[in-house]
Amino acid sequence: MTTDKEHVHNRIAVLRAERGVSRRELATALGVHYQTVGYLERGEYSPSLHLALRIAAYFEVPVEVVFSLVPFPRLGSTN
């Protein structure tokens, strides 16, 4: 379990939804169990650097688009 200081925020669920990719499809592409994707999305597990880079590569975005040390702004917020 991670502390608030160690928590890594992510947009995996948003990116999956935008692209119509299921947890199982993403897990298969990454070579991990589909439950691992769920743990990542809920913030129950922080990925290794290697896995984080593979996730970013899968979605063809920079790693900082997927992961952040601070919460991402809510979609539709004007801040």
XYZ file of C-alpha atoms in Angstrom:
79
model
C 0.000 0.000 0.000
C 1.271 3.493 -0.777
C 1.081 6.614 1.342
C -0.394 9.845 -0.012
C 3.157 11.076 -0.680
C 3.856 7.990 -2.790
C 0.491 7.867 -4.605
C 0.706 7.910 -8.387
C -2.383 9.281 -10.150
C -3.260 7.968 -13.584
C -5.606 8.345 -16.526
C -5.597 4.724 -17.643
C -9.384 4.329 -17.368
C -9.969 7.550 -19.321
C -7.558 6.530 -22.072
C -9.100 3.061 -22.264
C -12.618 4.510 -22.507
C -11.599 7.005 -25.197
C -10.177 4.198 -27.299
C -12.794 1.534 -26.521
C -10.230 -0.835 -24.985
C -11.280 -3.300 -22.276
C -9.169 -4.097 -19.228
C -8.560 -7.561 -20.619
C -7.434 -6.210 -24.000
C -5.014 -3.779 -22.356
C -3.733 -6.463 -19.995
C -3.125 -8.869 -22.871
C -1.249 -6.209 -24.839
C 0.902 -5.413 -21.795
C 1.454 -9.019 -20.732
C -0.135 -8.558 -17.290
C -3.210 -9.986 -15.564
C -6.412 -8.029 -16.215
C -6.817 -7.463 -12.458
C -3.489 -5.633 -12.471
C -5.026 -3.054 -14.810
C -7.894 -2.607 -12.341
C -5.475 -2.201 -9.426
C -3.556 0.415 -11.398
C -6.705 2.332 -12.350
C -7.916 2.441 -8.740
C -4.505 3.523 -7.459
C -4.092 0.343 -5.416
C -0.832 -0.449 -7.174
C 1.885 1.777 -8.608
C 3.507 0.467 -11.774
C 7.181 -0.144 -12.258
C 8.896 2.335 -14.542
C 9.034 -0.328 -17.244
C 5.279 -1.001 -17.031
C 4.469 2.736 -16.945
C 6.488 3.265 -20.122
C 4.805 0.287 -21.813
C 1.362 1.681 -20.924
C 2.280 5.084 -22.349
C 3.664 3.441 -25.491
C 0.482 1.392 -25.908
C -1.622 4.574 -25.882
C 1.028 6.407 -27.968
C 1.298 9.292 -25.495
C 4.081 10.627 -23.257
C 4.203 8.940 -19.845
C 3.209 12.207 -18.118
C -0.115 12.126 -19.988
C -0.892 8.832 -18.227
C 0.750 9.292 -14.814
C 1.221 12.184 -12.382
C 2.275 12.767 -8.785
C -0.566 15.291 -8.378
C -4.233 14.652 -9.167
C -5.304 15.394 -12.720
C -7.910 18.156 -13.102
C -11.428 16.854 -13.511
C -12.609 16.644 -17.097
C -14.587 19.738 -18.022
C -13.072 21.886 -15.254
C -12.039 25.385 -16.261
C -9.033 25.700 -13.902
